């Protein structure tokens, strides 16, 4: 018996010696390894940690080992080397708006490199380009560029980070004229898995350049800055709202399906429907008069109950279309919300009337507050690029649908809502839409996301991954793998 005890004890001893270092030991070495970093580091014991991991979607939380607020490319490089040496996961966070919290890793215990301080915007007026630090938010970008008379097309929410946004496409209110944010990228600087800063453009690492424009969010390295080709801000912009009687929803779709594509590219519209509320908001890059004349047929077919046109400066329209409280000054606030979303791409001729009924019925029966948004792509610049020119494959789209559910905080109600959303999404996608979904509205539960997000580009993307990150340092639950099988 005593022999047995000794045996057990020896076993214990051996186990202790050979076991992975305890949590405390890892933290110390991580701290030590990150010593050369000049930016702030936030560890789990720090008071601000619980705030710093919140981000936009409060439905899920992950607990990183540390958040490094990089202030330079060197800080990013040091972080990558520490993650490799200590064999811990690493993830980039720009604006923290990932729908599945992939900006904090999509799992616990990773090293988060937050890029908020890499927020320089350097405009070259004669070349009409801007080098934009990956940590910039869309609001400050619109503001700074418009001060110099320029714009890039992107989403309307001012607190979204350009890092994640433009790496997955980026569609917004100038989308029909200019296409996606990613379509205007001329080069990208990225820290790779070896900790080296490399450039991706048509001349340098063109395979990586292809991959980053549509599949660059998190899978290949940490992007530190992005060079965009700029477009001039028009002298006058008209934002407008068309309000509809929800009981005549089909008329709105008749207009979207039949007339949408022939609207001038200067006009981008987004239809949003929820119980008791059907509305189109739009931006026209021109005068109110020209907006009203361009919309004549659309209005005739759809019969809005109210129309409003606001002729204003470009930046005033950015503020109007952005979230409440954004005044164009430097730090747009987050609006944390517990939510889950599904996305669908619809090709011409658009959603059938059975499809319209199906989604409307869903909106009217789900227990949690839910809306559907339809962003018109048809007749716009996003469709004029070949599907294999960049990693953004969805080039034949009439509209993009987002179905967005805000959870209540009550666990049993939320479970019912999430289950309904999931099963509705599967059926609706099978019956009424194309096969595809939008990678920027990332959804952890989506089946065959590899092809729904990347289509025929997926295999090529895995080859680029194999070449630039063969050990899969940059991984998260829906990252591009090193092989297609
Ligand atoms: C309120 C709201 C409004 C939105 N509106 C629109 C819209 O109008 N149009 C549209 O197209 N999309 C929109 N989106 C979706 C948005 O584009 C994506 O969620 C995008 O990924 C957010 O980028 P981020 O940098 O803010 O998020 P993060 O959570 O920081 O990052 C998202 C993903 O990209 C990776 N990533 C971030 N930065 C880098 C980097 N520097 N290098 C490499 N990988 C990086 C992260 O690791 C993560 O996987 C919206 C999202 C929200 C929450
Ligand atoms: C940002 O610009 C400042 C001022 O020009 C410069 O000192 C700094 O190095 C730049 N930061 C990065 C990350 O490029
Ligand atoms: C802008 O680009 C031009 C052309 O490449 C270059 O000659 C010039 O120095 C740049 N200007 C600035 C301010 O960097």
Coordinates of C-alpha atoms and ligand atoms in Angstrom, one line a residue:
X1 CA 0.0 0.0 0.0
X2 CA 2.8 2.4 0.9
X3 CA 4.5 1.4 -2.3
X4 CA 1.4 2.3 -4.3
X5 CA 1.3 5.7 -2.5
X6 CA 4.9 6.4 -3.5
X7 CA 4.1 5.5 -7.0
X8 CA 1.3 7.8 -7.1
X9 CA 3.5 10.5 -5.7
X10 CA 6.2 10.0 -8.2
X11 CA 3.6 10.1 -10.9
X12 CA 2.4 13.4 -9.5
X13 CA 5.9 14.8 -9.4
X14 CA 6.6 13.8 -13.0
X15 CA 3.3 15.2 -14.1
X16 CA 4.0 18.5 -12.4
X17 CA 7.4 18.8 -14.0
X18 CA 6.2 17.9 -17.5
X19 CA 2.9 19.6 -17.5
X20 CA 2.3 22.7 -19.6
X21 CA 3.3 25.8 -17.6
X22 CA 0.5 27.0 -15.3
X23 CA -1.6 30.0 -16.2
X24 CA 0.5 32.2 -14.0
X25 CA 3.7 31.1 -15.7
X26 CA 2.4 31.8 -19.2
X27 CA 1.2 35.2 -18.1
X28 CA 4.6 36.1 -16.8
X29 CA 6.4 35.0 -19.9
X30 CA 3.9 36.7 -22.1
X31 CA 4.4 39.9 -20.1
X32 CA 8.1 39.5 -20.5
X33 CA 8.0 38.8 -24.2
X34 CA 5.8 41.8 -24.8
X35 CA 8.1 44.1 -22.9
X36 CA 9.4 45.9 -26.0
X37 CA 5.9 46.9 -27.0
X38 CA 5.4 50.6 -26.6
X39 CA 1.6 50.6 -26.6
X40 CA -0.7 49.7 -23.7
X41 CA -1.2 46.1 -22.8
X42 CA -4.3 45.1 -21.0
X43 CA -4.2 41.8 -19.0
X44 CA -7.2 40.0 -17.5
X45 CA -6.4 41.4 -14.0
X46 CA -6.5 45.0 -15.2
X47 CA -9.5 47.0 -14.2
X48 CA -10.3 48.1 -17.9
X49 CA -10.1 44.5 -19.2
X50 CA -13.8 43.8 -18.8
X51 CA -14.7 47.0 -20.7
X52 CA -12.1 46.4 -23.4
X53 CA -13.5 43.0 -24.4
X54 CA -17.1 44.2 -24.9
X55 CA -17.0 45.4 -28.6
X56 CA -20.2 45.7 -30.7
X57 CA -22.0 42.4 -30.2
X58 CA -22.7 41.6 -26.6
X59 CA -24.3 38.2 -27.4
X60 CA -20.9 36.4 -27.0
X61 CA -17.7 37.2 -25.1
X62 CA -14.3 35.8 -25.4
X63 CA -11.5 36.3 -22.9
X64 CA -8.2 37.1 -24.5
X65 CA -4.9 36.5 -22.7
X66 CA -3.9 40.1 -23.4
X67 CA -4.9 43.0 -25.6
X68 CA -2.0 44.8 -27.1
X69 CA -2.8 48.4 -28.2
X70 CA -0.1 48.6 -30.9
X71 CA 1.2 52.1 -31.6
X72 CA 3.6 51.0 -34.4
X73 CA 4.3 48.3 -36.9
X74 CA 7.1 47.2 -34.6
X75 CA 4.5 46.6 -31.8
X76 CA 2.5 44.4 -34.2
X77 CA 5.7 42.5 -35.2
X78 CA 6.7 41.9 -31.5
X79 CA 3.2 40.6 -30.8
X80 CA 3.3 38.2 -33.7
X81 CA 6.7 36.9 -32.6
X82 CA 5.5 36.4 -29.0
X83 CA 2.4 34.5 -30.2
X84 CA 4.7 32.2 -32.2
X85 CA 7.2 31.6 -29.5
X86 CA 4.7 31.1 -26.7
X87 CA 2.4 29.1 -29.0
X88 CA -0.7 31.1 -28.3
X89 CA -3.4 32.3 -30.7
X90 CA -3.2 35.8 -32.2
X91 CA -5.9 37.9 -33.7
X92 CA -6.3 41.4 -35.1
X93 CA -9.0 43.8 -34.0
X94 CA -9.6 47.1 -35.8
X95 CA -13.2 48.3 -35.0
X96 CA -14.4 45.3 -33.0
X97 CA -17.6 45.0 -35.1
X98 CA -17.3 41.3 -36.0
X99 CA -20.7 39.7 -35.7
X100 CA -19.1 36.7 -34.0
X101 CA -16.5 38.5 -32.0
X102 CA -13.7 37.3 -34.1
X103 CA -11.8 40.5 -33.3
X104 CA -11.3 39.0 -29.9
X105 CA -10.3 35.7 -31.3
X106 CA -13.6 33.6 -31.5
X107 CA -12.2 31.6 -28.5
X108 CA -10.6 32.3 -25.2
X109 CA -6.9 32.9 -24.5
X110 CA -5.6 34.6 -27.6
X111 CA -3.3 37.6 -28.0
X112 CA -5.4 40.4 -29.4
X113 CA -3.6 43.1 -31.4
X114 CA -5.9 46.1 -31.3
X115 CA -5.0 48.6 -34.1
X116 CA -7.1 51.6 -32.9
X117 CA -3.9 53.6 -32.5
X118 CA -2.7 52.9 -36.0
X119 CA -5.0 55.7 -37.2
X120 CA -3.0 57.9 -39.5
X121 CA -4.6 59.1 -42.7
X122 CA -2.1 60.4 -45.2
X123 CA -3.6 61.9 -48.3
X124 CA -1.7 62.5 -51.5
X125 CA -3.7 65.1 -53.3
X126 CA -2.0 64.8 -56.7
X127 CA -2.0 61.0 -56.8
X128 CA -5.5 60.9 -55.3
X129 CA -4.6 58.2 -52.8
X130 CA -4.7 57.9 -49.0
X131 CA -2.7 55.6 -46.8
X132 CA -5.2 54.7 -44.1
X133 CA -4.1 53.1 -40.8
X134 CA -6.0 49.8 -40.3
X135 CA -7.4 51.0 -37.0
X136 CA -9.3 53.9 -38.4
X137 CA -13.1 54.0 -38.0
X138 CA -15.3 54.8 -41.0
X139 CA -16.7 58.1 -39.4
X140 CA -13.3 59.7 -39.0
X141 CA -12.3 58.5 -42.5
X142 CA -15.3 60.1 -44.2
X143 CA -14.6 63.3 -42.2
X144 CA -10.9 63.5 -42.9
X145 CA -11.1 62.6 -46.6
X146 CA -14.0 65.0 -47.2
X147 CA -12.1 67.8 -45.7
X148 CA -9.7 67.4 -48.7
X149 CA -12.6 66.8 -51.1
X150 CA -12.4 63.0 -51.3
X151 CA -14.3 59.9 -50.5
X152 CA -14.0 56.2 -50.4
X153 CA -17.2 54.1 -50.7
X154 CA -17.9 52.1 -47.5
X155 CA -20.6 51.4 -44.9
X156 CA -22.7 53.9 -43.1
X157 CA -22.0 53.0 -39.5
X158 CA -19.2 55.4 -38.3
X159 CA -17.7 53.1 -35.6
X160 CA -17.0 50.2 -38.0
X161 CA -13.2 49.6 -38.4
X162 CA -11.8 49.9 -41.9
X163 CA -9.4 47.0 -41.1
X164 CA -12.1 44.3 -40.9
X165 CA -14.6 46.1 -43.2
X166 CA -12.5 46.6 -46.3
X167 CA -10.9 43.1 -46.0
X168 CA -14.3 41.5 -46.4
X169 CA -15.8 43.8 -49.1
X170 CA -17.5 46.8 -47.5
X171 CA -20.8 47.9 -49.0
X172 CA -22.6 51.2 -48.3
X173 CA -24.5 54.1 -49.5
X174 CA -22.4 55.0 -52.5
X175 CA -22.1 51.4 -53.5
X176 CA -23.9 51.5 -56.8
X177 CA -21.6 54.3 -58.1
X178 CA -18.4 53.0 -56.6
X179 CA -18.8 49.4 -55.6
X180 CA -17.1 48.0 -52.5
X181 CA -14.5 49.6 -50.3
X182 CA -12.2 46.6 -51.2
X183 CA -12.5 47.5 -54.9
X184 CA -10.7 50.8 -54.3
X185 CA -7.6 49.3 -52.5
X186 CA -4.4 49.8 -54.4
X187 CA -2.1 48.2 -51.8
X188 CA -2.0 46.7 -48.4
X189 CA 0.8 46.5 -45.8
X190 CA 0.6 43.4 -43.6
X191 CA 2.7 41.8 -40.9
X192 CA 2.9 38.1 -41.8
X193 CA 3.3 35.0 -39.6
X194 CA 7.1 35.5 -39.6
X195 CA 6.7 38.9 -38.2
X196 CA 7.8 40.5 -41.5
X197 CA 6.0 43.6 -42.9
X198 CA 5.1 42.8 -46.5
X199 CA 3.2 44.7 -49.2
X200 CA 0.4 43.3 -51.4
X201 CA -0.5 45.0 -54.6
X202 CA -0.8 44.2 -58.3
X203 CA 3.0 44.3 -58.5
X204 CA 4.0 42.7 -55.2
X205 CA 2.5 39.5 -53.9
X206 CA -0.4 39.7 -56.3
X207 CA -1.8 36.4 -55.0
X208 CA -2.1 37.8 -51.5
X209 CA -3.5 41.0 -52.9
X210 CA -6.3 39.0 -54.5
X211 CA -7.0 37.2 -51.2
X212 CA -7.0 40.2 -49.0
X213 CA -9.7 42.0 -51.0
X214 CA -12.6 39.9 -49.8
X215 CA -11.1 37.3 -47.6
X216 CA -8.5 39.3 -45.7
X217 CA -10.3 39.6 -42.3
X218 CA -8.1 37.7 -39.9
X219 CA -6.8 34.8 -42.1
X220 CA -3.5 35.9 -43.6
X221 CA -1.8 38.3 -41.2
X222 CA -2.3 41.6 -39.5
X223 CA -2.9 44.5 -41.9
X224 CA -1.3 47.7 -40.6
X225 CA -2.3 50.1 -43.4
X226 CA -4.3 50.2 -46.6
X227 CA -3.8 52.5 -49.6
X228 CA -7.0 53.5 -51.2
X229 CA -7.7 55.2 -54.6
X230 CA -9.8 58.2 -53.8
X231 CA -12.8 59.7 -55.6
X232 CA -13.9 63.3 -55.6
X233 CA -16.7 64.4 -53.3
X234 CA -19.6 65.7 -55.4
X235 CA -20.6 69.3 -54.7
X236 CA -24.2 68.3 -53.8
X237 CA -25.7 65.2 -52.3
X238 CA -29.4 64.4 -51.7
X239 CA -30.3 61.9 -49.1
X240 CA -33.9 60.7 -49.2
X241 CA -36.5 58.6 -47.4
X242 CA -39.5 56.8 -49.0
X243 CA -42.0 55.5 -46.5
X244 CA -44.5 52.7 -47.4
X245 CA -47.7 51.2 -46.2
X246 CA -46.5 47.8 -44.8
X247 CA -49.7 46.1 -46.1
X248 CA -48.6 47.0 -49.6
X249 CA -45.1 45.5 -49.3
X250 CA -45.3 43.7 -52.6
X251 CA -45.4 47.0 -54.5
X252 CA -42.1 48.0 -52.9
X253 CA -40.6 44.7 -54.2
X254 CA -42.1 45.2 -57.6
X255 CA -40.1 48.4 -57.8
X256 CA -37.0 46.9 -56.4
X257 CA -37.1 44.0 -58.7
X258 CA -38.3 45.7 -61.9
X259 CA -37.0 49.2 -61.7
X260 CA -34.0 49.0 -59.2
X261 CA -31.4 48.0 -61.8
X262 CA -32.2 50.9 -64.1
X263 CA -31.8 53.6 -61.4
X264 CA -28.7 55.8 -62.2
X265 CA -25.5 54.6 -60.5
X266 CA -25.4 57.9 -58.7
X267 CA -28.2 56.6 -56.6
X268 CA -27.8 53.9 -53.9
X269 CA -30.8 52.7 -51.9
X270 CA -31.5 50.4 -49.0
X271 CA -35.0 49.0 -48.2
X272 CA -35.6 48.1 -44.6
X273 CA -38.7 46.2 -43.4
X274 CA -39.9 45.3 -39.9
X275 CA -43.4 44.8 -38.6
X276 CA -45.2 48.1 -39.1
X277 CA -42.3 49.8 -40.8
X278 CA -41.3 49.7 -44.5
X279 CA -38.8 52.3 -45.6
X280 CA -36.2 53.1 -48.2
X281 CA -33.3 55.3 -47.4
X282 CA -31.1 56.4 -50.2
X283 CA -28.3 58.7 -51.2
X284 CA -28.1 60.4 -54.6
X285 CA -24.8 62.0 -55.7
X286 CA -26.6 65.0 -57.2
X287 CA -29.3 67.6 -56.7
X288 CA -32.7 67.0 -55.1
X289 CA -34.3 67.8 -58.5
X290 CA -32.3 65.1 -60.3
X291 CA -33.0 62.6 -57.5
X292 CA -36.7 63.1 -57.8
X293 CA -36.6 62.9 -61.5
X294 CA -34.5 59.7 -61.4
X295 CA -37.0 58.1 -59.0
X296 CA -40.1 58.9 -60.9
X297 CA -40.8 55.4 -62.2
X298 CA -39.7 53.8 -59.0
X299 CA -42.1 56.0 -57.0
X300 CA -44.9 55.3 -59.5
X301 CA -44.5 51.5 -59.2
X302 CA -44.0 51.4 -55.4
X303 CA -46.5 54.1 -54.2
X304 CA -44.8 55.5 -51.1
X305 CA -47.1 57.2 -48.5
X306 CA -44.4 59.8 -47.9
X307 CA -41.2 61.0 -49.6
X308 CA -38.5 63.3 -48.2
X309 CA -35.5 64.7 -50.0
X310 CA -32.7 66.5 -48.3
X311 CA -30.2 68.3 -50.5
X312 CA -27.0 68.8 -48.5
X313 CA -23.2 68.5 -48.5
X314 CA -21.6 65.1 -48.8
X315 CA -20.5 65.0 -45.2
X316 CA -23.9 66.1 -43.9
X317 CA -25.4 63.1 -45.6
X318 CA -22.8 60.9 -44.0
X319 CA -23.8 62.1 -40.6
X320 CA -27.5 61.7 -41.4
X321 CA -27.1 58.2 -42.6
X322 CA -24.8 57.2 -39.7
X323 CA -25.9 56.3 -36.3
X324 CA -27.3 58.8 -33.9
X325 CA -24.8 60.9 -32.0
X326 CA -22.1 60.9 -34.6
X327 CA -21.0 64.5 -35.3
X328 CA -18.1 63.8 -37.5
X329 CA -15.5 64.4 -34.8
X330 CA -13.0 61.9 -33.9
X331 CA -14.3 59.0 -31.8
X332 CA -17.6 57.6 -32.8
X333 CA -19.1 55.6 -29.9
X334 CA -20.0 52.0 -30.1
X335 CA -23.6 50.9 -29.7
X336 CA -23.2 47.5 -28.1
X337 CA -26.2 45.3 -28.8
X338 CA -26.9 41.6 -28.4
X339 CA -27.7 40.3 -31.9
X340 CA -27.5 37.6 -34.4
X341 CA -27.8 38.0 -38.2
X342 CA -28.1 36.0 -41.4
X343 CA -27.4 37.2 -44.9
X344 CA -28.4 36.2 -48.4
X345 CA -27.6 37.3 -51.9
X346 CA -30.4 37.5 -54.4
X347 CA -29.9 37.7 -58.2
X348 CA -32.2 39.0 -60.8
X349 CA -35.2 38.8 -61.2
X350 CA -35.3 39.2 -57.4
X351 CA -37.3 37.7 -54.6
X352 CA -40.6 36.0 -55.7
X353 CA -43.8 37.1 -54.1
X354 CA -43.8 33.8 -52.1
X355 CA -40.3 34.8 -50.9
X356 CA -41.5 38.3 -49.9
X357 CA -44.4 36.7 -48.0
X358 CA -42.2 34.2 -46.3
X359 CA -39.7 36.8 -44.9
X360 CA -42.6 39.2 -44.0
X361 CA -44.3 36.4 -42.2
X362 CA -41.2 35.5 -40.3
X363 CA -40.7 39.2 -39.2
X364 CA -44.2 39.3 -37.9
X365 CA -44.0 36.1 -35.9
X366 CA -40.5 36.0 -34.3
X367 CA -40.6 37.0 -30.6
X368 CA -37.4 39.2 -30.8
X369 CA -37.2 42.5 -32.5
X370 CA -36.1 41.7 -36.1
X371 CA -35.6 43.6 -39.3
X372 CA -34.6 42.8 -42.9
X373 CA -32.5 45.1 -44.9
X374 CA -32.1 44.9 -48.7
X375 CA -29.1 46.7 -50.2
X376 CA -29.5 47.2 -53.9
X377 CA -26.5 46.2 -55.9
X378 CA -28.2 45.8 -59.3
X379 CA -27.0 48.1 -62.0
X380 CA -24.1 49.2 -59.8
X381 CA -20.3 49.1 -60.0
X382 CA -19.9 46.1 -57.6
X383 CA -21.3 43.9 -60.4
X384 CA -19.0 45.1 -63.1
X385 CA -15.9 43.3 -61.7
X386 CA -15.2 39.7 -62.5
X387 CA -15.9 37.3 -59.6
X388 CA -12.3 36.0 -59.7
X389 CA -10.6 39.3 -59.9
X390 CA -10.7 39.7 -56.1
X391 CA -11.7 37.3 -53.3
X392 CA -15.2 39.0 -53.2
X393 CA -17.1 36.5 -55.4
X394 CA -20.6 38.0 -55.2
X395 CA -20.6 39.9 -58.5
X396 CA -24.0 39.1 -59.9
X397 CA -26.3 40.5 -57.2
X398 CA -29.6 42.3 -57.4
X399 CA -29.7 42.8 -53.7
X400 CA -28.0 41.7 -50.5
X401 CA -30.3 40.8 -47.6
X402 CA -29.4 41.1 -44.0
X403 CA -31.8 39.6 -41.4
X404 CA -30.9 41.0 -38.0
X405 CA -32.4 39.9 -34.7
X406 CA -31.9 41.8 -31.5
X407 CA -32.0 39.5 -28.5
X408 CA -34.0 40.3 -25.4
X409 CA -31.7 39.2 -22.6
X410 CA -34.2 36.6 -21.5
X411 CA -32.5 33.3 -22.0
X412 CA -35.5 31.1 -23.0
X413 CA -37.0 33.7 -25.3
X414 CA -33.6 34.2 -26.9
X415 CA -33.1 30.5 -27.5
X416 CA -36.4 30.4 -29.3
X417 CA -35.5 33.4 -31.4
X418 CA -32.1 32.0 -32.3
X419 CA -33.5 28.6 -33.2
X420 CA -36.2 30.2 -35.4
X421 CA -33.7 32.4 -37.1
X422 CA -31.5 29.5 -37.9
X423 CA -34.2 27.3 -39.3
X424 CA -35.8 30.1 -41.2
X425 CA -32.4 31.0 -42.7
X426 CA -31.8 27.5 -44.0
X427 CA -35.2 27.2 -45.6
X428 CA -35.4 30.7 -47.0
X429 CA -31.9 30.3 -48.5
X430 CA -32.8 27.0 -50.1
X431 CA -36.1 28.1 -51.5
X432 CA -35.8 31.8 -52.4
X433 CA -32.2 33.1 -52.7
X434 CA -28.9 32.3 -54.2
X435 CA -26.5 29.9 -52.5
X436 CA -24.3 32.7 -51.1
X437 CA -23.9 34.8 -47.9
X438 CA -21.9 37.8 -47.1
X439 CA -18.6 37.2 -45.3
X440 CA -18.7 40.6 -43.5
X441 CA -22.0 39.5 -41.8
X442 CA -20.1 36.5 -40.5
X443 CA -22.3 33.8 -39.1
X444 CA -20.7 30.9 -37.1
X445 CA -23.7 28.6 -37.7
X446 CA -23.7 28.9 -41.4
X447 CA -23.3 25.5 -43.1
X448 CA -20.8 25.3 -46.0
X449 CA -19.7 28.9 -45.2
X450 CA -16.5 28.2 -47.2
X451 CA -18.5 28.2 -50.5
X452 CA -21.3 30.5 -49.4
X453 CA -18.7 33.2 -48.6
X454 CA -16.1 32.5 -51.2
X455 CA -17.7 30.4 -53.9
X456 CA -15.3 29.3 -56.6
X457 CA -12.5 31.3 -55.1
X458 CA -12.3 29.2 -52.0
X459 CA -9.7 26.7 -53.2
X460 CA -7.4 29.4 -54.5
X461 CA -7.7 31.2 -51.2
X462 CA -6.5 28.0 -49.4
X463 CA -3.4 27.9 -51.6
X464 CA -2.6 31.5 -50.8
X465 CA -3.1 30.7 -47.1
X466 CA -0.7 27.7 -47.5
X467 CA 1.9 29.9 -49.0
X468 CA 1.7 32.9 -46.6
X469 CA 0.7 31.2 -43.3
X470 CA 1.5 27.5 -43.7
X471 CA 1.4 26.9 -39.9
X472 CA -2.0 28.5 -39.6
X473 CA -1.0 31.0 -37.0
X474 CA -3.8 33.3 -38.0
X475 CA -6.8 31.2 -37.4
X476 CA -10.3 31.5 -35.9
X477 CA -13.5 29.4 -36.3
X478 CA -14.1 30.6 -39.9
X479 CA -10.6 31.4 -41.1
X480 CA -9.4 30.3 -44.5
X481 CA -7.7 26.9 -43.9
X482 CA -4.4 25.8 -45.5
X483 CA -6.1 23.1 -47.6
X484 CA -9.5 22.8 -49.2
X485 CA -10.0 19.3 -47.9
Ligands
LIG1 C1 -23.3 48.2 -36.5 C2 -22.7 47.6 -37.7 C3 -22.9 48.1 -39.0 C4 -22.3 47.6 -40.1 N1 -22.6 48.1 -41.4 C5 -22.0 47.6 -42.5 C6 -22.3 48.1 -43.7 O1 -23.0 49.1 -43.9 N2 -21.7 47.5 -44.8 C7 -20.9 46.4 -44.7 O2 -20.4 45.9 -45.7 N3 -20.6 45.9 -43.5 C8 -21.2 46.4 -42.4 N4 -21.0 45.8 -41.1 C9 -20.1 44.6 -41.1 C10 -18.7 45.0 -40.9 O3 -18.2 45.4 -42.2 C11 -17.9 43.8 -40.4 O4 -18.4 43.4 -39.1 C12 -16.4 44.0 -40.3 O5 -15.7 42.8 -40.2 C13 -16.1 44.9 -39.1 O6 -14.7 45.2 -39.1 P1 -14.0 45.8 -37.7 O7 -12.7 46.1 -38.0 O8 -14.9 46.8 -37.1 O9 -14.2 44.5 -36.8 P2 -13.2 43.5 -36.0 O10 -14.1 42.7 -35.1 O11 -12.1 44.3 -35.4 O12 -12.7 42.6 -37.1 C14 -13.5 41.8 -38.0 C15 -12.6 40.6 -38.5 O13 -11.6 41.1 -39.3 C16 -10.3 40.8 -38.7 N5 -9.5 42.0 -38.8 C17 -9.8 43.2 -38.2 N6 -8.8 44.0 -38.4 C18 -7.8 43.4 -39.1 C19 -6.6 43.7 -39.6 N7 -6.1 45.0 -39.4 N8 -5.9 42.8 -40.3 C20 -6.4 41.6 -40.6 N9 -7.5 41.2 -40.1 C21 -8.3 42.1 -39.4 C22 -10.6 40.4 -37.3 O14 -9.6 39.5 -36.8 C23 -12.0 39.8 -37.4 O15 -11.9 38.4 -37.9 C24 -21.5 46.4 -40.0 C25 -21.3 45.9 -38.7 C26 -21.9 46.4 -37.6 C27 -21.7 45.8 -36.2
LIG2 C1 1.7 58.4 -38.0 O1 2.1 59.8 -38.3 C2 3.0 60.3 -37.4 C3 3.2 61.8 -37.8 O2 3.5 61.9 -39.1 C4 4.3 59.5 -37.4 O3 5.2 60.0 -36.5 C5 4.0 58.1 -37.1 O4 5.1 57.3 -37.2 C6 2.9 57.5 -38.0 N1 2.5 56.2 -37.5 C7 2.5 55.1 -38.2 C8 2.1 53.8 -37.6 O5 2.8 55.2 -39.4
LIG3 C1 2.4 62.3 -54.0 O1 2.7 61.4 -55.0 C2 3.5 62.0 -56.0 C3 3.6 61.1 -57.2 O2 4.0 59.8 -56.8 C4 4.9 62.2 -55.3 O3 5.8 62.8 -56.3 C5 4.7 63.2 -54.2 O4 5.9 63.4 -53.5 C6 3.6 62.7 -53.2 N1 3.3 63.8 -52.3 C7 3.4 63.6 -51.0 C8 2.9 64.8 -50.1 O5 3.8 62.6 -50.5

